[in-house]
Amino acid sequence: MRVTKYILPTLKENPSDAAVLSHRLMLRAGLMRKESAGMYAYLPLGLRVLRKITGIIKEEMDRAGAHECLMPELTNADYWKESGRWNTMGPEMFRITDRNGLEYSLGPTHEEAFTNLVRSVVSSYRDFPLNLYQINTKFRDEIRPRFGVIRSKEFIMKDAYSFDIDQNGLDESYNAMALAYRRIFERCGLETIPVQADSGNMGGSTSEEFMVASEIGEEVLLLCEKCGYRANSEKAEYKRADVINKTDADELKEFHTPGVKTIDDLVKFFRCEDDIFLKSIIYVYDGKPLMVVVPGSREVNEHKLKNHTGALELNLATDAVVEEVTGAPFGFAGPVGIKNTRVIYDVLVKNAVNAVTGANRKDYHYTGVNPGRDFMINEEADISTARAGDACPKCGASMYEKKGIEVGHIFKLGYKYTKSMNLSVLDEKGETVTPIMGCYGIGVNRTMAAVVEQNNDERGIIWPKTVAPFHVHLVGIAKSEEETAAVDKIYNLLLDSGIDVLFDDRKTSPGIKFADADLIGIPLRITAGKGFFTSGELELKERCAKDIINVPADKLVDKIRDYYK
RNA sequence: CGGGGUGUAGCGCAGCCAGGUAGCGCGCUUCGUUCGGGACGAAGAAGUCGGGAGUUCGAAUCUCCCCACCCCGACCA
């Protein structure tokens, strides 16, 4: 491809609305442009990278036994109503009504569509196992699109759905995907950290996320220093020390604490460690109030809480509800004396001795609060978020935190969709069975951004060979017509040899060409300059290396082929 | 949605506080000299100053309303 006939709007300066490195580089290198918030147009160069990534994904999916399909983006509301998600998906699902009043969604995900497809084409256990996938656009009305392509309203996803006759089959399908995912990301030149994850509102049990470590990651990961336990903080468990403090129990006393409402306030007021306090937070789950009690320094983990309660909807209570439950305004809630409201204690709470809690009375807290005496722990669960320094649930060693970008996620879904949508077939005994599902997603553009995020230097992008938009970047520095013709010959030689070449044939200064080459980041740069016109040798430089190798024109193609072997 | 911020030429910005009719750098066009790490000179083209309303003799500048975009929090590939 000749640059003079290509569209390659590289930018010297950082666009003002791009705060994140990959976003800046993708804009500057002319890979894409913003259409509006959370929506991006891919230019030819960017599209080439996307195609490389989807190519790798397809190869690995096919190898793992999955088959490519293509579903409509517009999905009939009836199927969503069958699964129940027309109501539970919430406002992140774009909904459309046609001229006849029929409702559709712009597909945010395709469990329903694939389940519907499969039930229309299978009739026997012999049709399984079945794993179908597609690569197409997903629409999600994100609360806040950000980081360029990393969180957008419209994005390309590879989504696969496995259907098996029994749990063993699902385990096999899932493991095949787990392996395929590792291969895909490795081939894309991405270092990923697979972690245990929460399944969220997708339903199902086991799930694993593929994370790319990054400062701009929106996920917090907890990683064990010793045994390899790795989990998303939404899911991460941690071992609690079962040290029982032997201090004698003090008397329960009301303490005047005017205007002291938060744990921070309490720490300042009492001048002591935050774990002396028990944090009592009121939630509303599926319309009912709920009190949750965790140690003062801990955060309530709403994912764990949601899983524990099985709640469809879980929100912090309004001040009015808080007052209704505790009889006091916001800031003075505590478990002592709470009746007629479900109270869930984190498993750490039972170790508390002489704790401080809200007194359920305006401007008062209790001191000397002791579980078992002042309140009963009728329901306890792991509902607090693990953090750096906590003990690994497997081996007890200390865990550390890392931030990550989620590029892939695989789930064992279970029967949620096959049951609700009545997908069933006959087994070998002639009995009706309901197949079990798994689902497996990869954010394709996000993967691209993550590759950029992980492969760059101060000059620009450094594409891994496997996903680079072109094999080589030919820089011609010709002054005369003869020289131009000589470089054209090299260009044609490369084209004829089946090498993807971006040929910078612009009549501009070499400095600009080199700077653009570094910015765009094609792995190999070939310069046809002075040396070429005198001795016939071309300069070969790897984007990631410093040294330049001189190669005679007749060895050039072999050299490039060697490099890409 | 809550909090913070920005909108002036294709891009990056100044001008706004103290109203007087829009400027700088890069890019772009033409010519010349250059040309292996973002060259130089000369001459040019290009702006509904995000939109609307208001105040005023006069608004990029002051007031009000709206919109878009970015950043921080709750969703997810």
PDB file of C-alpha atoms in Angstrom, chain A residues 287-512:
ATOM      1  CA  GLY A 287     -37.726  -4.204  47.986  1.00  0.00           C
ATOM      2  CA  LYS A 288     -36.812  -5.371  51.480  1.00  0.00           C
ATOM      3  CA  PRO A 289     -34.407  -3.658  53.885  1.00  0.00           C
ATOM      4  CA  LEU A 290     -31.257  -5.417  55.002  1.00  0.00           C
ATOM      5  CA  MET A 291     -28.524  -4.502  57.449  1.00  0.00           C
ATOM      6  CA  VAL A 292     -24.977  -5.543  56.719  1.00  0.00           C
ATOM      7  CA  VAL A 293     -22.261  -5.401  59.366  1.00  0.00           C
ATOM      8  CA  VAL A 294     -18.543  -5.432  58.576  1.00  0.00           C
ATOM      9  CA  PRO A 295     -15.420  -4.312  60.455  1.00  0.00           C
ATOM     10  CA  GLY A 296     -14.773  -0.577  60.189  1.00  0.00           C
ATOM     11  CA  SER A 297     -11.874  -0.783  57.769  1.00  0.00           C
ATOM     12  CA  ARG A 298     -13.679  -3.135  55.393  1.00  0.00           C
ATOM     13  CA  GLU A 299     -15.812  -2.467  52.369  1.00  0.00           C
ATOM     14  CA  VAL A 300     -19.049  -4.319  51.851  1.00  0.00           C
ATOM     15  CA  ASN A 301     -18.677  -6.436  48.734  1.00  0.00           C
ATOM     16  CA  GLU A 302     -21.962  -5.976  46.923  1.00  0.00           C
ATOM     17  CA  HIS A 303     -21.213  -8.809  44.506  1.00  0.00           C
ATOM     18  CA  LYS A 304     -20.743 -11.267  47.346  1.00  0.00           C
ATOM     19  CA  LEU A 305     -23.788  -9.839  49.064  1.00  0.00           C
ATOM     20  CA  LYS A 306     -25.880 -10.203  45.954  1.00  0.00           C
ATOM     21  CA  ASN A 307     -24.757 -13.785  45.510  1.00  0.00           C
ATOM     22  CA  HIS A 308     -25.351 -14.610  49.170  1.00  0.00           C
ATOM     23  CA  THR A 309     -28.859 -13.165  49.234  1.00  0.00           C
ATOM     24  CA  GLY A 310     -29.768 -14.170  45.716  1.00  0.00           C
ATOM     25  CA  ALA A 311     -31.140 -10.663  45.281  1.00  0.00           C
ATOM     26  CA  LEU A 312     -32.003  -9.506  41.800  1.00  0.00           C
ATOM     27  CA  GLU A 313     -31.663  -5.919  42.807  1.00  0.00           C
ATOM     28  CA  LEU A 314     -29.535  -4.525  45.578  1.00  0.00           C
ATOM     29  CA  ASN A 315     -29.152  -0.861  46.377  1.00  0.00           C
ATOM     30  CA  LEU A 316     -28.009   1.291  49.234  1.00  0.00           C
ATOM     31  CA  ALA A 317     -31.014   2.359  51.269  1.00  0.00           C
ATOM     32  CA  THR A 318     -32.257   5.911  51.156  1.00  0.00           C
ATOM     33  CA  ASP A 319     -32.030   7.995  54.316  1.00  0.00           C
ATOM     34  CA  ALA A 320     -35.753   7.467  54.819  1.00  0.00           C
ATOM     35  CA  VAL A 321     -35.347   3.684  54.841  1.00  0.00           C
ATOM     36  CA  VAL A 322     -32.369   3.980  57.196  1.00  0.00           C
ATOM     37  CA  GLU A 323     -34.508   5.952  59.590  1.00  0.00           C
ATOM     38  CA  GLU A 324     -37.316   3.443  59.302  1.00  0.00           C
ATOM     39  CA  VAL A 325     -35.014   0.514  60.095  1.00  0.00           C
ATOM     40  CA  THR A 326     -32.910   2.085  62.847  1.00  0.00           C
ATOM     41  CA  GLY A 327     -35.174   4.781  64.202  1.00  0.00           C
ATOM     42  CA  ALA A 328     -32.287   7.214  63.784  1.00  0.00           C
ATOM     43  CA  PRO A 329     -31.002   9.378  60.970  1.00  0.00           C
ATOM     44  CA  PHE A 330     -28.218   8.208  58.678  1.00  0.00           C
ATOM     45  CA  GLY A 331     -24.906   7.719  60.478  1.00  0.00           C
ATOM     46  CA  PHE A 332     -25.954   6.037  63.695  1.00  0.00           C
ATOM     47  CA  ALA A 333     -26.951   2.552  62.626  1.00  0.00           C
ATOM     48  CA  GLY A 334     -25.845  -0.506  64.544  1.00  0.00           C
ATOM     49  CA  PRO A 335     -26.935  -4.104  65.036  1.00  0.00           C
ATOM     50  CA  VAL A 336     -27.797  -3.755  68.735  1.00  0.00           C
ATOM     51  CA  GLY A 337     -31.555  -3.949  69.214  1.00  0.00           C
ATOM     52  CA  ILE A 338     -32.446  -4.270  65.527  1.00  0.00           C
ATOM     53  CA  LYS A 339     -35.631  -6.259  65.096  1.00  0.00           C
ATOM     54  CA  ASN A 340     -37.705  -7.287  62.115  1.00  0.00           C
ATOM     55  CA  THR A 341     -34.856  -6.600  59.711  1.00  0.00           C
ATOM     56  CA  ARG A 342     -32.522  -9.181  58.254  1.00  0.00           C
ATOM     57  CA  VAL A 343     -28.978  -8.594  59.494  1.00  0.00           C
ATOM     58  CA  ILE A 344     -26.022 -10.244  57.803  1.00  0.00           C
ATOM     59  CA  TYR A 345     -22.653 -10.215  59.543  1.00  0.00           C
ATOM     60  CA  ASP A 346     -19.353 -10.609  57.839  1.00  0.00           C
ATOM     61  CA  VAL A 347     -17.512 -13.644  59.232  1.00  0.00           C
ATOM     62  CA  LEU A 348     -14.980 -11.283  60.814  1.00  0.00           C
ATOM     63  CA  VAL A 349     -17.569  -9.691  63.070  1.00  0.00           C
ATOM     64  CA  LYS A 350     -17.769 -12.551  65.565  1.00  0.00           C
ATOM     65  CA  ASN A 351     -14.181 -11.799  66.644  1.00  0.00           C
ATOM     66  CA  ALA A 352     -15.020  -8.258  67.667  1.00  0.00           C
ATOM     67  CA  VAL A 353     -14.462  -7.360  71.313  1.00  0.00           C
ATOM     68  CA  ASN A 354     -15.594  -4.131  72.905  1.00  0.00           C
ATOM     69  CA  ALA A 355     -16.521  -2.711  69.572  1.00  0.00           C
ATOM     70  CA  VAL A 356     -18.128   0.607  68.798  1.00  0.00           C
ATOM     71  CA  THR A 357     -21.346   0.686  66.785  1.00  0.00           C
ATOM     72  CA  GLY A 358     -24.120   3.103  66.092  1.00  0.00           C
ATOM     73  CA  ALA A 359     -26.709   3.224  68.861  1.00  0.00           C
ATOM     74  CA  ASN A 360     -29.667   3.664  66.512  1.00  0.00           C
ATOM     75  CA  ARG A 361     -30.213   7.008  68.170  1.00  0.00           C
ATOM     76  CA  LYS A 362     -29.271  10.409  66.805  1.00  0.00           C
ATOM     77  CA  ASP A 363     -25.798  11.518  67.946  1.00  0.00           C
ATOM     78  CA  TYR A 364     -25.102   8.366  69.966  1.00  0.00           C
ATOM     79  CA  HIS A 365     -22.866   5.343  69.530  1.00  0.00           C
ATOM     80  CA  TYR A 366     -22.441   2.295  71.770  1.00  0.00           C
ATOM     81  CA  THR A 367     -19.082   1.350  73.164  1.00  0.00           C
ATOM     82  CA  GLY A 368     -18.237  -2.027  74.651  1.00  0.00           C
ATOM     83  CA  VAL A 369     -20.321  -3.855  72.090  1.00  0.00           C
ATOM     84  CA  ASN A 370     -19.766  -7.614  72.121  1.00  0.00           C
ATOM     85  CA  PRO A 371     -21.272 -10.123  69.729  1.00  0.00           C
ATOM     86  CA  GLY A 372     -23.165 -12.932  71.404  1.00  0.00           C
ATOM     87  CA  ARG A 373     -24.041 -10.705  74.336  1.00  0.00           C
ATOM     88  CA  ASP A 374     -25.278  -7.460  72.771  1.00  0.00           C
ATOM     89  CA  PHE A 375     -26.464  -8.916  69.499  1.00  0.00           C
ATOM     90  CA  MET A 376     -26.803 -12.414  68.131  1.00  0.00           C
ATOM     91  CA  ILE A 377     -25.142 -13.467  64.919  1.00  0.00           C
ATOM     92  CA  ASN A 378     -27.918 -15.386  63.267  1.00  0.00           C
ATOM     93  CA  GLU A 379     -26.571 -15.056  59.765  1.00  0.00           C
ATOM     94  CA  GLU A 380     -22.953 -14.689  58.817  1.00  0.00           C
ATOM     95  CA  ALA A 381     -21.296 -14.747  55.441  1.00  0.00           C
ATOM     96  CA  ASP A 382     -18.240 -13.612  53.565  1.00  0.00           C
ATOM     97  CA  ILE A 383     -19.498 -10.230  52.415  1.00  0.00           C
ATOM     98  CA  SER A 384     -16.443  -7.995  52.657  1.00  0.00           C
ATOM     99  CA  THR A 385     -13.928  -7.208  49.967  1.00  0.00           C
ATOM    100  CA  ALA A 386     -10.450  -8.667  50.210  1.00  0.00           C
ATOM    101  CA  ARG A 387      -7.497  -6.304  49.963  1.00  0.00           C
ATOM    102  CA  ALA A 388      -3.731  -6.344  49.668  1.00  0.00           C
ATOM    103  CA  GLY A 389      -2.121  -8.050  52.639  1.00  0.00           C
ATOM    104  CA  ASP A 390      -5.070 -10.352  53.313  1.00  0.00           C
ATOM    105  CA  ALA A 391      -4.356 -14.060  53.620  1.00  0.00           C
ATOM    106  CA  CYS A 392      -4.862 -16.271  50.594  1.00  0.00           C
ATOM    107  CA  PRO A 393      -7.933 -18.500  51.036  1.00  0.00           C
ATOM    108  CA  LYS A 394      -5.996 -21.479  49.671  1.00  0.00           C
ATOM    109  CA  CYS A 395      -2.595 -21.313  51.329  1.00  0.00           C
ATOM    110  CA  GLY A 396      -2.725 -18.445  53.814  1.00  0.00           C
ATOM    111  CA  ALA A 397       0.146 -16.504  52.279  1.00  0.00           C
ATOM    112  CA  SER A 398      -0.205 -12.775  51.811  1.00  0.00           C
ATOM    113  CA  MET A 399      -1.995 -11.514  48.698  1.00  0.00           C
ATOM    114  CA  TYR A 400      -1.219  -8.393  46.681  1.00  0.00           C
ATOM    115  CA  GLU A 401      -3.320  -6.225  44.407  1.00  0.00           C
ATOM    116  CA  LYS A 402      -3.009  -5.414  40.742  1.00  0.00           C
ATOM    117  CA  LYS A 403      -5.263  -3.493  38.418  1.00  0.00           C
ATOM    118  CA  GLY A 404      -6.408  -5.179  35.244  1.00  0.00           C
ATOM    119  CA  ILE A 405      -8.291  -4.677  32.007  1.00  0.00           C
ATOM    120  CA  GLU A 406     -10.736  -7.485  31.353  1.00  0.00           C
ATOM    121  CA  VAL A 407     -10.256  -8.711  27.792  1.00  0.00           C
ATOM    122  CA  GLY A 408     -12.031 -12.032  28.039  1.00  0.00           C
ATOM    123  CA  HIS A 409     -14.484 -13.808  30.277  1.00  0.00           C
ATOM    124  CA  ILE A 410     -15.672 -17.390  30.270  1.00  0.00           C
ATOM    125  CA  PHE A 411     -18.638 -18.724  32.240  1.00  0.00           C
ATOM    126  CA  LYS A 412     -20.295 -21.960  33.076  1.00  0.00           C
ATOM    127  CA  LEU A 413     -23.805 -20.677  32.619  1.00  0.00           C
ATOM    128  CA  GLY A 414     -25.804 -23.679  33.660  1.00  0.00           C
ATOM    129  CA  TYR A 415     -29.442 -24.076  32.728  1.00  0.00           C
ATOM    130  CA  LYS A 416     -30.590 -20.470  33.045  1.00  0.00           C
ATOM    131  CA  TYR A 417     -31.410 -20.009  29.363  1.00  0.00           C
ATOM    132  CA  THR A 418     -32.040 -23.557  28.231  1.00  0.00           C
ATOM    133  CA  LYS A 419     -34.625 -24.014  30.991  1.00  0.00           C
ATOM    134  CA  SER A 420     -36.346 -20.658  30.679  1.00  0.00           C
ATOM    135  CA  MET A 421     -36.479 -20.960  26.914  1.00  0.00           C
ATOM    136  CA  ASN A 422     -37.409 -24.635  26.865  1.00  0.00           C
ATOM    137  CA  LEU A 423     -34.505 -26.037  24.944  1.00  0.00           C
ATOM    138  CA  SER A 424     -34.685 -29.766  25.392  1.00  0.00           C
ATOM    139  CA  VAL A 425     -33.899 -32.927  23.447  1.00  0.00           C
ATOM    140  CA  LEU A 426     -34.221 -36.664  23.950  1.00  0.00           C
ATOM    141  CA  ASP A 427     -31.332 -38.597  25.446  1.00  0.00           C
ATOM    142  CA  GLU A 428     -30.305 -42.134  24.560  1.00  0.00           C
ATOM    143  CA  LYS A 429     -33.047 -43.550  26.815  1.00  0.00           C
ATOM    144  CA  GLY A 430     -35.661 -41.497  25.073  1.00  0.00           C
ATOM    145  CA  GLU A 431     -36.042 -39.180  28.044  1.00  0.00           C
ATOM    146  CA  THR A 432     -36.219 -35.432  27.792  1.00  0.00           C
ATOM    147  CA  VAL A 433     -33.057 -33.646  28.869  1.00  0.00           C
ATOM    148  CA  THR A 434     -32.210 -29.980  29.076  1.00  0.00           C
ATOM    149  CA  PRO A 435     -28.776 -29.113  27.748  1.00  0.00           C
ATOM    150  CA  ILE A 436     -26.395 -27.079  29.861  1.00  0.00           C
ATOM    151  CA  MET A 437     -24.688 -23.941  28.586  1.00  0.00           C
ATOM    152  CA  GLY A 438     -21.444 -22.099  28.781  1.00  0.00           C
ATOM    153  CA  CYS A 439     -20.631 -18.716  27.315  1.00  0.00           C
ATOM    154  CA  TYR A 440     -17.339 -17.187  26.349  1.00  0.00           C
ATOM    155  CA  GLY A 441     -16.599 -13.591  25.363  1.00  0.00           C
ATOM    156  CA  ILE A 442     -13.663 -11.606  24.077  1.00  0.00           C
ATOM    157  CA  GLY A 443     -13.687  -7.849  23.613  1.00  0.00           C
ATOM    158  CA  VAL A 444     -11.947  -7.516  20.269  1.00  0.00           C
ATOM    159  CA  ASN A 445     -11.342  -3.755  20.180  1.00  0.00           C
ATOM    160  CA  ARG A 446     -10.508  -3.826  23.841  1.00  0.00           C
ATOM    161  CA  THR A 447      -7.949  -6.524  23.126  1.00  0.00           C
ATOM    162  CA  MET A 448      -6.484  -4.239  20.466  1.00  0.00           C
ATOM    163  CA  ALA A 449      -6.281  -1.360  22.940  1.00  0.00           C
ATOM    164  CA  ALA A 450      -4.738  -3.635  25.547  1.00  0.00           C
ATOM    165  CA  VAL A 451      -2.070  -4.711  23.061  1.00  0.00           C
ATOM    166  CA  VAL A 452      -1.225  -1.056  22.469  1.00  0.00           C
ATOM    167  CA  GLU A 453      -1.327  -0.352  26.184  1.00  0.00           C
ATOM    168  CA  GLN A 454       1.235  -3.112  26.690  1.00  0.00           C
ATOM    169  CA  ASN A 455       3.454  -2.611  23.628  1.00  0.00           C
ATOM    170  CA  ASN A 456       4.787   0.890  23.126  1.00  0.00           C
ATOM    171  CA  ASP A 457       7.596   3.286  23.859  1.00  0.00           C
ATOM    172  CA  GLU A 458       7.960   7.061  23.865  1.00  0.00           C
ATOM    173  CA  ARG A 459       7.923   7.092  20.059  1.00  0.00           C
ATOM    174  CA  GLY A 460       4.773   5.105  19.526  1.00  0.00           C
ATOM    175  CA  ILE A 461       3.272   1.679  19.161  1.00  0.00           C
ATOM    176  CA  ILE A 462       5.347  -1.498  18.835  1.00  0.00           C
ATOM    177  CA  TRP A 463       3.008  -4.070  17.316  1.00  0.00           C
ATOM    178  CA  PRO A 464       3.617  -7.721  18.013  1.00  0.00           C
ATOM    179  CA  LYS A 465       4.279  -9.489  14.693  1.00  0.00           C
ATOM    180  CA  THR A 466       1.034 -11.404  14.901  1.00  0.00           C
ATOM    181  CA  VAL A 467      -1.326  -8.442  14.941  1.00  0.00           C
ATOM    182  CA  ALA A 468       0.675  -5.788  13.090  1.00  0.00           C
ATOM    183  CA  PRO A 469      -1.271  -4.021  10.348  1.00  0.00           C
ATOM    184  CA  PHE A 470       1.497  -4.653   7.805  1.00  0.00           C
ATOM    185  CA  HIS A 471       4.525  -6.937   7.714  1.00  0.00           C
ATOM    186  CA  VAL A 472       6.939  -4.221   6.699  1.00  0.00           C
ATOM    187  CA  HIS A 473       7.101  -0.470   6.450  1.00  0.00           C
ATOM    188  CA  LEU A 474       9.126   0.537   3.426  1.00  0.00           C
ATOM    189  CA  VAL A 475      10.579   4.014   3.689  1.00  0.00           C
ATOM    190  CA  GLY A 476      11.769   5.404   0.411  1.00  0.00           C
ATOM    191  CA  ILE A 477      14.200   8.303   0.443  1.00  0.00           C
ATOM    192  CA  ALA A 478      14.502   8.929  -3.261  1.00  0.00           C
ATOM    193  CA  LYS A 479      15.491  12.240  -4.798  1.00  0.00           C
ATOM    194  CA  SER A 480      15.749  11.590  -8.485  1.00  0.00           C
ATOM    195  CA  GLU A 481      13.468   9.811 -10.885  1.00  0.00           C
ATOM    196  CA  GLU A 482      15.921   6.930 -11.155  1.00  0.00           C
ATOM    197  CA  GLU A 483      15.986   6.535  -7.413  1.00  0.00           C
ATOM    198  CA  THR A 484      12.210   6.644  -7.238  1.00  0.00           C
ATOM    199  CA  ALA A 485      12.034   3.945  -9.882  1.00  0.00           C
ATOM    200  CA  ALA A 486      14.544   1.799  -7.962  1.00  0.00           C
ATOM    201  CA  VAL A 487      12.490   2.000  -4.770  1.00  0.00           C
ATOM    202  CA  ASP A 488       9.311   1.259  -6.686  1.00  0.00           C
ATOM    203  CA  LYS A 489      10.983  -1.911  -7.870  1.00  0.00           C
ATOM    204  CA  ILE A 490      11.598  -2.997  -4.280  1.00  0.00           C
ATOM    205  CA  TYR A 491       8.004  -2.212  -3.444  1.00  0.00           C
ATOM    206  CA  ASN A 492       6.782  -4.331  -6.329  1.00  0.00           C
ATOM    207  CA  LEU A 493       9.150  -7.116  -5.392  1.00  0.00           C
ATOM    208  CA  LEU A 494       7.649  -7.222  -1.900  1.00  0.00           C
ATOM    209  CA  LEU A 495       4.105  -7.099  -3.238  1.00  0.00           C
ATOM    210  CA  ASP A 496       4.829  -9.913  -5.682  1.00  0.00           C
ATOM    211  CA  SER A 497       6.285 -11.967  -2.851  1.00  0.00           C
ATOM    212  CA  GLY A 498       3.034 -11.732  -0.934  1.00  0.00           C
ATOM    213  CA  ILE A 499       4.433  -9.466   1.754  1.00  0.00           C
ATOM    214  CA  ASP A 500       2.087  -6.910   3.275  1.00  0.00           C
ATOM    215  CA  VAL A 501       3.924  -3.679   2.802  1.00  0.00           C
ATOM    216  CA  LEU A 502       3.153  -0.115   3.692  1.00  0.00           C
ATOM    217  CA  PHE A 503       5.256   1.994   1.352  1.00  0.00           C
ATOM    218  CA  ASP A 504       5.978   5.547   2.446  1.00  0.00           C
ATOM    219  CA  ASP A 505       6.396   7.103  -0.998  1.00  0.00           C
ATOM    220  CA  ARG A 506       5.608  10.631   0.117  1.00  0.00           C
ATOM    221  CA  LYS A 507       7.789  13.483  -1.027  1.00  0.00           C
ATOM    222  CA  THR A 508       8.583  14.674   2.427  1.00  0.00           C
ATOM    223  CA  SER A 509      11.573  14.777   4.721  1.00  0.00           C
ATOM    224  CA  PRO A 510      13.032  11.524   6.021  1.00  0.00           C
ATOM    225  CA  GLY A 511      12.584  12.684   9.603  1.00  0.00           C
ATOM    226  CA  ILE A 512       8.828  12.813   9.167  1.00  0.00           C
TER     227      ILE A 512
END
